[in-house]
Short mmCIF file of C-alpha atoms in Angstrom, two decimals:
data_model
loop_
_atom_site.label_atom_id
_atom_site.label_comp_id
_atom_site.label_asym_id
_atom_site.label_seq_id
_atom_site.Cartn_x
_atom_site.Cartn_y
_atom_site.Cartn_z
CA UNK A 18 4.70 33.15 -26.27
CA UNK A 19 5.02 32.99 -29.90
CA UNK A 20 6.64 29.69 -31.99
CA UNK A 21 9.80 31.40 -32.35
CA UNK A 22 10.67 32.13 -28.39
CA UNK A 23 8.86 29.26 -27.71
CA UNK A 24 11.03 27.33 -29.77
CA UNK A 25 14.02 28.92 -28.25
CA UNK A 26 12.78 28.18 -24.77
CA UNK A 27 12.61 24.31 -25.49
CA UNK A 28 16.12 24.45 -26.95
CA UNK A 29 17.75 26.77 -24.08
CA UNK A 30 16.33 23.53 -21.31
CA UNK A 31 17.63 20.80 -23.48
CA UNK A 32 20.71 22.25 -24.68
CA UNK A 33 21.43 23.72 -20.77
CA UNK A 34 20.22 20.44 -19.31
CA UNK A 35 20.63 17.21 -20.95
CA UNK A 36 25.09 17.97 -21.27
CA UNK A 37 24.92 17.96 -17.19
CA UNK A 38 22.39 15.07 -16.36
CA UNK A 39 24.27 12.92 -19.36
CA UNK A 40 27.50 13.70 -18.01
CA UNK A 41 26.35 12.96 -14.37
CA UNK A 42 24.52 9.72 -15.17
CA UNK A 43 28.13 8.99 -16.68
CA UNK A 44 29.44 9.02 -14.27
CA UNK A 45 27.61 6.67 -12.40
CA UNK A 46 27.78 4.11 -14.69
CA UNK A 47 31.70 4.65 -14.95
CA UNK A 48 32.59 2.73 -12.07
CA UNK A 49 30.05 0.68 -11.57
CA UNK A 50 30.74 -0.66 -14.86
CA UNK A 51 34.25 -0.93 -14.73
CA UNK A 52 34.97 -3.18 -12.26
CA UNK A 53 34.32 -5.59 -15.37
CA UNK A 54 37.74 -4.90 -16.56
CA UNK A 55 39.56 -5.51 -12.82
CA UNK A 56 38.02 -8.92 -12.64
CA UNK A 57 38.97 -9.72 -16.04
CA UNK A 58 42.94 -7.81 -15.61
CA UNK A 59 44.30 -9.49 -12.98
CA UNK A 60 41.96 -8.00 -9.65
CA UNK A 61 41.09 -12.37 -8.58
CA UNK A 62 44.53 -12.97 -8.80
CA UNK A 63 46.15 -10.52 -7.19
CA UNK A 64 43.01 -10.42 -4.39
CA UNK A 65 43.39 -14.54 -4.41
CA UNK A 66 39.75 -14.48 -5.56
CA UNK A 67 37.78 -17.27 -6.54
CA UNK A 68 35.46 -17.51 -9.18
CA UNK A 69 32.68 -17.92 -7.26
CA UNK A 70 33.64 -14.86 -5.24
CA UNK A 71 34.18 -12.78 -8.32
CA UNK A 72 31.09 -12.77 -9.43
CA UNK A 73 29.12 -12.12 -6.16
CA UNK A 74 31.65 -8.89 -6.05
CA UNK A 75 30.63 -8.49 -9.11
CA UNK A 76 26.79 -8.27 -8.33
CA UNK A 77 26.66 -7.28 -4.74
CA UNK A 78 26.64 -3.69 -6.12
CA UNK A 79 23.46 -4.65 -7.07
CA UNK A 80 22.35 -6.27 -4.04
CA UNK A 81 23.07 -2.33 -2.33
CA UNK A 82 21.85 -0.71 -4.94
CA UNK A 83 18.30 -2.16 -4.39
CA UNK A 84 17.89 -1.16 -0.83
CA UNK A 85 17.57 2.26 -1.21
CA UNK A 86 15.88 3.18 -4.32
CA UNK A 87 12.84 4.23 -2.73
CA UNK A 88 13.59 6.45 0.25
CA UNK A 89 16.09 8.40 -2.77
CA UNK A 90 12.92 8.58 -4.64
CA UNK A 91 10.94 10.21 -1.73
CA UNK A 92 13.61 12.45 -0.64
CA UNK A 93 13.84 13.62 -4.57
CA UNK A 94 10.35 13.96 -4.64
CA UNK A 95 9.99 16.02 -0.86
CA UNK A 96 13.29 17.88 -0.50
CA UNK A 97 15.79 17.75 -3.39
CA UNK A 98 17.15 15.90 -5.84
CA UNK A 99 20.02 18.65 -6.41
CA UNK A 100 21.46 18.03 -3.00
CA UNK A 101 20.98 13.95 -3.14
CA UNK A 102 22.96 13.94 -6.48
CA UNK A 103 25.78 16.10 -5.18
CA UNK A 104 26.31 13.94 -2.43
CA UNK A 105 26.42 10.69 -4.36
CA UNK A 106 28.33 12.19 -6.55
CA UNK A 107 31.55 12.89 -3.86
CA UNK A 108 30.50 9.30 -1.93
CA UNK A 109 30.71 7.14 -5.13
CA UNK A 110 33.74 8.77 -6.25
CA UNK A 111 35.57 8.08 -2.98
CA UNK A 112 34.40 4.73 -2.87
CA UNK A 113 35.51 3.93 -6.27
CA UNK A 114 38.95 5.37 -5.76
CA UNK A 115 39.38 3.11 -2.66
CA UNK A 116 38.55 0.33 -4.99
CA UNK A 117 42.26 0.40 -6.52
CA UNK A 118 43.62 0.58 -2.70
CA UNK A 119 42.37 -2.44 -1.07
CA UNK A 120 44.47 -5.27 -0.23
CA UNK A 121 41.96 -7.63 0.89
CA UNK A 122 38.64 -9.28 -0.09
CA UNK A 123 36.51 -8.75 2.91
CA UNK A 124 37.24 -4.55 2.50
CA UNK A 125 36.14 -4.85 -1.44
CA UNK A 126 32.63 -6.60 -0.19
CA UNK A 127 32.30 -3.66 1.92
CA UNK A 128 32.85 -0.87 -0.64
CA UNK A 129 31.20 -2.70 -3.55
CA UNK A 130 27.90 -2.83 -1.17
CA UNK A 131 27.98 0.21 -0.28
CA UNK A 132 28.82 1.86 -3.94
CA UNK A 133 25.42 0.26 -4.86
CA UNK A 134 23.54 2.00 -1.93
CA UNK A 135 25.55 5.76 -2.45
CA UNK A 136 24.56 5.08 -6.42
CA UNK A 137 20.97 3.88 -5.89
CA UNK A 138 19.90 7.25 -5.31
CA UNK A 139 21.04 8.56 -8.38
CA UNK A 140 18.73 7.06 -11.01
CA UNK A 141 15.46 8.14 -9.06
CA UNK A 142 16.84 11.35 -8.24
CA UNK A 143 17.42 12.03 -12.24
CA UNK A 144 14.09 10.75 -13.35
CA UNK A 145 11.94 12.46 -10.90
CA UNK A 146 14.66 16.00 -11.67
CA UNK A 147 13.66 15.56 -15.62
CA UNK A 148 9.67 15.03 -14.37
CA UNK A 149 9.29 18.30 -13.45
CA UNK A 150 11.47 20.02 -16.34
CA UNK A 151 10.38 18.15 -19.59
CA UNK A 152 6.63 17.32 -20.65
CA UNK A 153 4.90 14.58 -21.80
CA UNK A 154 6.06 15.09 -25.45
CA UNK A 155 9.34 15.37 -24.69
CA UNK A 156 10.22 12.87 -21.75
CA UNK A 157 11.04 9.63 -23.28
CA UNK A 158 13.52 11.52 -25.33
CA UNK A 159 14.58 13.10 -21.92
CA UNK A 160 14.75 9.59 -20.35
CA UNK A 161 17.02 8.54 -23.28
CA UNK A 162 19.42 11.05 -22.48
CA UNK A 163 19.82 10.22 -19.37
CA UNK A 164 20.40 6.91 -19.63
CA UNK A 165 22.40 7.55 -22.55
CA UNK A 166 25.03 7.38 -19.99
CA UNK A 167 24.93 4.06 -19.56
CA UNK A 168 25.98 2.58 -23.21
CA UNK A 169 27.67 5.69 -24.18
CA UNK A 170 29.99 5.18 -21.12
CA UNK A 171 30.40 1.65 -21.74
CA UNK A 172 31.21 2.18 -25.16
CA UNK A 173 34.31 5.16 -24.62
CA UNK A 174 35.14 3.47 -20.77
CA UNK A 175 36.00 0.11 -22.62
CA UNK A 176 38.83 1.25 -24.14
CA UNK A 177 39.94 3.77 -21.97
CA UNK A 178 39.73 0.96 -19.16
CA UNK A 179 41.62 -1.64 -21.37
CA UNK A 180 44.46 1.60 -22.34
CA UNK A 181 44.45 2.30 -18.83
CA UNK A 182 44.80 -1.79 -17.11
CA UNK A 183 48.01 -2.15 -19.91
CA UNK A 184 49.26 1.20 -18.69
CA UNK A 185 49.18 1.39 -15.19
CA UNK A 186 47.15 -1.67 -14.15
CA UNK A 187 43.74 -2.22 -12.52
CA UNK A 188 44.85 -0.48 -9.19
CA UNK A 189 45.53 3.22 -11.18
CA UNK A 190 42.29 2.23 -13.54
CA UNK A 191 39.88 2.46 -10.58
CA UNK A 192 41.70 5.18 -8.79
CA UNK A 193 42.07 7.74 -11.70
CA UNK A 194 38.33 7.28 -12.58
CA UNK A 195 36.97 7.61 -9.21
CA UNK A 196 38.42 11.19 -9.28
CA UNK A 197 35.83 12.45 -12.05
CA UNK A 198 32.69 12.15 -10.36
CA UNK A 199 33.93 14.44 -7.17
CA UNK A 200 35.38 16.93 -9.26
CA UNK A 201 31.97 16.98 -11.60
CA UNK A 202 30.00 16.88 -7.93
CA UNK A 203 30.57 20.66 -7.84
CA UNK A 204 29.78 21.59 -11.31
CA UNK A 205 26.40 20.33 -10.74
CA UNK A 206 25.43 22.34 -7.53
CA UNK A 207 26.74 25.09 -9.78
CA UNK A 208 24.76 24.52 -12.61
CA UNK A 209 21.22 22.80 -11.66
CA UNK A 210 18.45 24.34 -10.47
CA UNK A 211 15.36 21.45 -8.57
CA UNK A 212 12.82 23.48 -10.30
CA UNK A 213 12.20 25.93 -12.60
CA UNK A 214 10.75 28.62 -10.98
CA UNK A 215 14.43 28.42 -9.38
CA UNK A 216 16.49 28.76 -12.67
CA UNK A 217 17.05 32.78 -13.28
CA UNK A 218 18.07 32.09 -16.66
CA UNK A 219 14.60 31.41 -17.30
CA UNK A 220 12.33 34.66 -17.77
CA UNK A 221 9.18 34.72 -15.79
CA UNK A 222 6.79 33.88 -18.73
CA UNK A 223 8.68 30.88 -19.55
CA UNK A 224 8.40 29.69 -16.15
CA UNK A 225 5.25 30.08 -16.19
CA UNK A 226 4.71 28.48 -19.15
CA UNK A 227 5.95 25.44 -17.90
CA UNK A 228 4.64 25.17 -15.21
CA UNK A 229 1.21 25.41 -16.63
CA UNK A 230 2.19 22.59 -18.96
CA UNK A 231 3.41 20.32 -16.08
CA UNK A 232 0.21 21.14 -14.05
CA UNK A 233 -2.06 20.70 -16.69
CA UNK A 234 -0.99 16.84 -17.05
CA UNK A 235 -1.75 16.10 -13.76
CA UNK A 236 -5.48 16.70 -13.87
CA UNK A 237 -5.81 13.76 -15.98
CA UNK A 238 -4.83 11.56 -13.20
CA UNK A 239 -6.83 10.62 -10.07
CA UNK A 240 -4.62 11.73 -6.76
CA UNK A 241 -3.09 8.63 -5.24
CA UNK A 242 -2.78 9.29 -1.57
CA UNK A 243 0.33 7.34 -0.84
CA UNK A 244 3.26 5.01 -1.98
CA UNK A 245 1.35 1.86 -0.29
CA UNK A 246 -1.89 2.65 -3.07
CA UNK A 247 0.58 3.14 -5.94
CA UNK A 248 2.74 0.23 -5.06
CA UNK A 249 -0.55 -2.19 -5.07
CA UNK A 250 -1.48 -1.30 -8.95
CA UNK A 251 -1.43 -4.01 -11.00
CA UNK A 252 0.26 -2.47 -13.84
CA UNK A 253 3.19 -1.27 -11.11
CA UNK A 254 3.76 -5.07 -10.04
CA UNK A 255 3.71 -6.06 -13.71
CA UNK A 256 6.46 -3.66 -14.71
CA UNK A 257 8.37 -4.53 -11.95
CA UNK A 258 8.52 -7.96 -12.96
CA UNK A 259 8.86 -6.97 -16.45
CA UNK A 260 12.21 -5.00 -15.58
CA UNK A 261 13.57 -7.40 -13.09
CA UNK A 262 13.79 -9.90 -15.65
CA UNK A 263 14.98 -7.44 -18.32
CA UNK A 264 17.96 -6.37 -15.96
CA UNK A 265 19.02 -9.84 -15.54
CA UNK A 266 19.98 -9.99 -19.86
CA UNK A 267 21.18 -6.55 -19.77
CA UNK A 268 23.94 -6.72 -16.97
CA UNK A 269 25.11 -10.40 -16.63
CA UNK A 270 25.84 -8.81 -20.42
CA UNK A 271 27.45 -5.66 -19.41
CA UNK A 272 29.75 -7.50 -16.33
CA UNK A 273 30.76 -10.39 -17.98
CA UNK A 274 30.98 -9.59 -21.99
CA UNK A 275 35.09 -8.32 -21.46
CA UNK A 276 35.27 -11.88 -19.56
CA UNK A 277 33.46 -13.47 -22.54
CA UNK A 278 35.98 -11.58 -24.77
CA UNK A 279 39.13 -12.17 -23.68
CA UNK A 280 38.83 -16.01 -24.07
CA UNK A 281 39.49 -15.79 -27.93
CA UNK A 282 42.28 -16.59 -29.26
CA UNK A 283 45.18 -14.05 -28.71
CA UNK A 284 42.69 -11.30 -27.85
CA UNK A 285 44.99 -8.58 -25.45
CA UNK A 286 43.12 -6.52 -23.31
CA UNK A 287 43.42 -3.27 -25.20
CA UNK A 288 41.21 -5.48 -28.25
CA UNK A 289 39.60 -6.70 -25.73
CA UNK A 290 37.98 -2.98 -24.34
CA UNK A 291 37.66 -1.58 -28.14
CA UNK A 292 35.34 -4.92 -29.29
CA UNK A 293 33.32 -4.58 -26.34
CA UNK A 294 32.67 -1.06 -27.06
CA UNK A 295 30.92 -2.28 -30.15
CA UNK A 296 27.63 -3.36 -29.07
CA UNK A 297 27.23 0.21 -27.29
CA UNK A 298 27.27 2.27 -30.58
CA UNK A 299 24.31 0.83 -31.63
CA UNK A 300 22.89 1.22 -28.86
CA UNK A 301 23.47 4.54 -28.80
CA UNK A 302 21.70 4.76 -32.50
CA UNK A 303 18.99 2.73 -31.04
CA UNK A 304 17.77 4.53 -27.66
CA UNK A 305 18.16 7.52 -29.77
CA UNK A 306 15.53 6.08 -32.62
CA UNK A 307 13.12 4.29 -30.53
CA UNK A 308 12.56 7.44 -27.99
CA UNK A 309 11.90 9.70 -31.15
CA UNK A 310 9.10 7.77 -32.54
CA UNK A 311 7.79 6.70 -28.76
CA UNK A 312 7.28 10.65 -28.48
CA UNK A 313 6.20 11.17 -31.81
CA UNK A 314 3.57 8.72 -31.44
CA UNK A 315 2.89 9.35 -27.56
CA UNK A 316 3.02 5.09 -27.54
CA UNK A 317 5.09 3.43 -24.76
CA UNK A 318 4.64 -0.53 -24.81
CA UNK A 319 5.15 -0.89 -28.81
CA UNK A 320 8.65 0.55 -27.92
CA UNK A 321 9.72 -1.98 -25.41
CA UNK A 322 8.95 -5.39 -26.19
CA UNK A 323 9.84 -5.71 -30.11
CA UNK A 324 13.65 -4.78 -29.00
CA UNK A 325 13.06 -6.98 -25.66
CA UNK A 326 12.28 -10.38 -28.09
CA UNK A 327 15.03 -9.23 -30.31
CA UNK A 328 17.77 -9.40 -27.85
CA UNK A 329 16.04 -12.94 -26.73
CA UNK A 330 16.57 -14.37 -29.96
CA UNK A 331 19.62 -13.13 -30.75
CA UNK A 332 21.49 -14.19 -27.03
CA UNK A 333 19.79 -18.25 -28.20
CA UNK A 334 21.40 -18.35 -31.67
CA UNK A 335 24.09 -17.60 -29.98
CA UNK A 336 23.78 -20.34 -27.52
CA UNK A 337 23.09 -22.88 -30.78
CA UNK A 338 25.95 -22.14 -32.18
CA UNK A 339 28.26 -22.55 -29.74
CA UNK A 340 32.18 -21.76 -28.75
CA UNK A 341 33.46 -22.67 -31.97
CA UNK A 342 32.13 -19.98 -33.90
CA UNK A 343 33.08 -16.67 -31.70
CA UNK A 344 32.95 -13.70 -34.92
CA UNK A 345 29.36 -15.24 -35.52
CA UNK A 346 29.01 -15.32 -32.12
CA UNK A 347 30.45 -11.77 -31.48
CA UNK A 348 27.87 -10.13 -33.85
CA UNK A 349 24.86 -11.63 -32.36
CA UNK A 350 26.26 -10.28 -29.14
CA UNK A 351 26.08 -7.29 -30.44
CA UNK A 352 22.76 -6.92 -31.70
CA UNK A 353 21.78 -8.63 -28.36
CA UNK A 354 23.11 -5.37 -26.19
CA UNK A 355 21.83 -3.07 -28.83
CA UNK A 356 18.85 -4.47 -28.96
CA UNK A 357 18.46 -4.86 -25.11
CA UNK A 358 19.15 -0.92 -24.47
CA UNK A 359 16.84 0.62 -27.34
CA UNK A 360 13.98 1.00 -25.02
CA UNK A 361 14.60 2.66 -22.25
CA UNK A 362 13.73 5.64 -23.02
CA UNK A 363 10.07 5.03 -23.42
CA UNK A 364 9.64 2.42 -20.74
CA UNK A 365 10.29 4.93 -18.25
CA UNK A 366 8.61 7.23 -19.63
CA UNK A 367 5.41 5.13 -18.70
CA UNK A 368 5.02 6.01 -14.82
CA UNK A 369 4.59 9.88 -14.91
CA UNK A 370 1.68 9.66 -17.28
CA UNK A 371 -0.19 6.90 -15.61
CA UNK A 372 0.31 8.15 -11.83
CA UNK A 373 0.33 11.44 -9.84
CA UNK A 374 3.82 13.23 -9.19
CA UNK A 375 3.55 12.46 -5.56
CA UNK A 376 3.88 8.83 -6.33
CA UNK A 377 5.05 8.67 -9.27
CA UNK A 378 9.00 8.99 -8.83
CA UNK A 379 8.77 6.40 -5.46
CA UNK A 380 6.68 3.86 -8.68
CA UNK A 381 9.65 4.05 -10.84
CA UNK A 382 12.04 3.61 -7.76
CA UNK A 383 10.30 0.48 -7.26
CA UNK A 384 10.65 -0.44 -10.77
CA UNK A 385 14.46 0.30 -10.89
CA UNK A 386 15.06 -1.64 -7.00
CA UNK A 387 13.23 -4.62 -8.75
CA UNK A 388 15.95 -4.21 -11.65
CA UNK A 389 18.76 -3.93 -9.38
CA UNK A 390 17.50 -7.04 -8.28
CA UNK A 391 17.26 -8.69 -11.54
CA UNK A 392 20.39 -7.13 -12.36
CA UNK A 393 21.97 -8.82 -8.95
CA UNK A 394 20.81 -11.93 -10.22
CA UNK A 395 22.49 -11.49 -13.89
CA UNK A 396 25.64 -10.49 -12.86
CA UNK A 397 25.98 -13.27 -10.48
CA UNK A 398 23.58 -16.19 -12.05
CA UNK A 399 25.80 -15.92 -15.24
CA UNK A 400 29.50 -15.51 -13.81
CA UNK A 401 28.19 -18.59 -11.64
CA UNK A 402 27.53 -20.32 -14.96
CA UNK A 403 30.09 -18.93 -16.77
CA UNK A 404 32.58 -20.68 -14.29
CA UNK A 405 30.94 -24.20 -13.35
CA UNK A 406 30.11 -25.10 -17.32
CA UNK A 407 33.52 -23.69 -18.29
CA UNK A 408 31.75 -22.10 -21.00
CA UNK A 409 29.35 -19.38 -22.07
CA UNK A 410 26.61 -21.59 -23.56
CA UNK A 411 24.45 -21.75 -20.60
CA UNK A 412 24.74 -17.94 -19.77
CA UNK A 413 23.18 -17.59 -23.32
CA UNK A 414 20.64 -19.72 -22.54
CA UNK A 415 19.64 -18.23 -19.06
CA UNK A 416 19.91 -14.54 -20.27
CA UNK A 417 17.82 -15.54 -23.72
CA UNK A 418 14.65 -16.86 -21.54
CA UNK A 419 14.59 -13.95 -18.86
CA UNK A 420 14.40 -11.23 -22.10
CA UNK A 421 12.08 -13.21 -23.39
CA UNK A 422 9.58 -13.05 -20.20
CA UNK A 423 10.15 -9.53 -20.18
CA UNK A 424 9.13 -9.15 -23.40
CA UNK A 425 5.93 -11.06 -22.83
CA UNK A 426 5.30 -9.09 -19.59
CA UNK A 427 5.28 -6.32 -21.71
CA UNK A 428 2.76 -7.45 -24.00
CA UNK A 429 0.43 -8.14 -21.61
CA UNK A 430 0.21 -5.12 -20.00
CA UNK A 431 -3.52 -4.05 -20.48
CA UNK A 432 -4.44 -1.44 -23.96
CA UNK A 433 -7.39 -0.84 -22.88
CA UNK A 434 -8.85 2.67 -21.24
CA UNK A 435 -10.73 0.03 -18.59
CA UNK A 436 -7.91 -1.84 -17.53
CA UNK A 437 -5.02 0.92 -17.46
CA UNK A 438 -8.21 2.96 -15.17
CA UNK A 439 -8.38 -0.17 -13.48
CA UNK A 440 -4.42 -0.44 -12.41
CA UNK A 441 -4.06 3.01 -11.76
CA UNK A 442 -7.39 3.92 -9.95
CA UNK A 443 -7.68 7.48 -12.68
CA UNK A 444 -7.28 8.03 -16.06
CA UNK A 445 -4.82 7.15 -18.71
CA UNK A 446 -3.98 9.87 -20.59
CA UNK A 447 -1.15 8.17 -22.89
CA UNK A 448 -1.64 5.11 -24.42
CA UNK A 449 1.05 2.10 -23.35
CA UNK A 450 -0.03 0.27 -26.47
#
């Protein structure tokens, strides 16, 4: 293939791709994230919810969500991740919709649990899809786009949400965007292909092409025989750690930052969803920036942990300087969740060029469950906080020293050829400096 079709064959994936799986991670992040805006519009009131009850609704999503990572990973991996996704899809969608209908507390436990097990599938399901389309070179970039969804849909469903709660109220706000995700559900069995020697709009020699690349950067890496071996690596453990603690910062930030909004002075709800879309533009910027160079320079770790301390630092200033000073505040919060979201991309990037595709999707499910734990933790830990200091000053505190283990976890995590060998039983092709 010469550089010109072979530069048209990279753009036709990425440019026939990355719209859908962005869209479709969207989606998912859509209404899990906006339940932010019903606790913060009226939803404890009119539910007779107490604090302390709000924010376990608030992170039992989690608490499903981290059940079921792994058997979505396998099922991915074995069968397809096409069909998993389009089911999710339709199931979250309904489940969000019935959100707005409930009259009771004991039926919104129900349906926030079981949002977080239809959901859990979904992030698995995506990263093990973009393993077998994009290489090497191009999958932290990949990875960014995917999880793109996550701040970009933040940033646009914070003021649509805060439009939509002083329109209608939070009833109509979960039921009209429940209805996106089942409509999109069939766009996406139209459109996706689980491999691409399915895709026909692929020619033959670019399927081959591929494929050869994909195979090729497995026979750098010793077969792993099962999820059991994988699981036991010492670099898998470390990174699960590493992310459970980093989900706590990011979503006791995402759930409770309207919360933390609202409680200046005068602040309406529609200013409340357009200055908490704030912190997600640069985030947008900064995924974008730190999965170019991570590809660039085929280095993982150096990607992760810089951000990581950043957000630590910033989230404890803002604890030092307390509830009289909410614009200084404000900003640090916002280079906090900017900071915070900048590395995904390369951190999951990490597990399919250390381990074997058989394991390597049910790895990064294991990584993720441990962050929906952490994120559980987060979401809860700091409304919990939030509502027995009567203040945000401790949340600060608590969300500043779990980034700040993460980054350190991150650190460690062995540069030498001998110890990566040594966690992953083969070779280490890429470098996790």
């Amino acid at each position: 293939m010469n550089n010109s079709n072979k530069g048209g064959f990279v753009a036709s994936r990425w440019l026939r791709l990355m719209p859908i799986v962005f869209v479709t991670y969207s989606l998912a992040y859509l209404d899990r994230a906006n339940y932010s805006f019903g606790a913060a519009a009226g939803m404890a009131k009119d539910l007779q919810i107490s604090a302390g009850m709000s924010s376990l609704l608030g992170a039992l999503f989690f608490l499903g969500y981290f059940f079921f990572q792994v058997p979505g990973a396998h099922y991915a991996e074995n069968k397809s991740a096409k069909k998993l996704v389009f089911g999710s899809l339709i199931l979250w969608g309904l489940l969000a919709t019935a959100t707005g209908i409930v009259d009771n507390v004991h039926v919104l436990i129900v349906i926030r649990f079981c949002l977080g097990v239809v959901e859990s599938a979904v992030m698995p399901a995506m990263l093990v899809f973009l393993s077998r389309w994009f290489t090497k070179k191009e999958r932290s970039r990949a990875n960014t786009f995917l999880i793109l969804g996550n701040p970009a849909t933040v940033l646009w469903m914070s003021i649509v949400s805060g439009y939509l709660v002083a329109a209608v109220g939070w009833r109509w706000m979960f039921i009209i965007e429940g209805l996106p995700p089942i409509i999109w559900a069939f766009f996406w069995w139209k459109l996706v292909n689980d491999k691409p020697a399915e895709a026909n709009w692929l020619t033959s020699q670019e399927k081959k092409e591929l494929e050869s690349a994909l195979h090729e950067e497995q026979k750098g890496l010793k077969p792993v025989k099962n999820y059991g071996e994988a699981f036991r690596s010492p670099l898998v453990i470390r990174l699960c750690l590493q992310y459970f603690f980093w989900s706590i910062g990011v979503y006791g930030f995402v759930m409770w930052l309207p919360s933390i909004i609202k409680v200046a002075p005068d602040m309406s709800m529609v200013a409340t969803g357009w200055l908490t879309s704030i912190p997600y533009v640069l985030a947008v910027i900064g995924m974008l920036t730190a999965s170019y160079f991570s590809d660039k320079m085929e280095n993982r770790k150096a990607f992760v942990w810089p951000f990581l301390m950043v957000g630590a630092v910033a989230f404890y200033a803002s604890y030092l300087l307390g509830a009289d000073h909410f614009w200084i505040s404000f900003i640090l919060l916002i280079i906090a969740g900017a900071a915070m979201y900048a590395p995904y991309g390369p951190f999951f990037a990490i597990m399919p060029e250390i381990l074997p595709r058989n394991v390597s999707g049910g790895a990064m499910a294991l990584i993720n469950s441990m962050g929906a734990l952490g994120s559980f933790a987060g979401s809860y830990i700091v409304g919990y906080l939030n509502s027995s200091t009567g203040g945000f000053g401790a949340s600060y505190l608590f969300m500043a020293g779990s980034l700040l283990l993460s980054a350190i976890l991150t650190i460690t995590v062995g540069r030498s050829r001998k110890a990566a060998e040594s966690s992953t039983g083969g070779k280490l092709e890429v470098s996790t400096r």
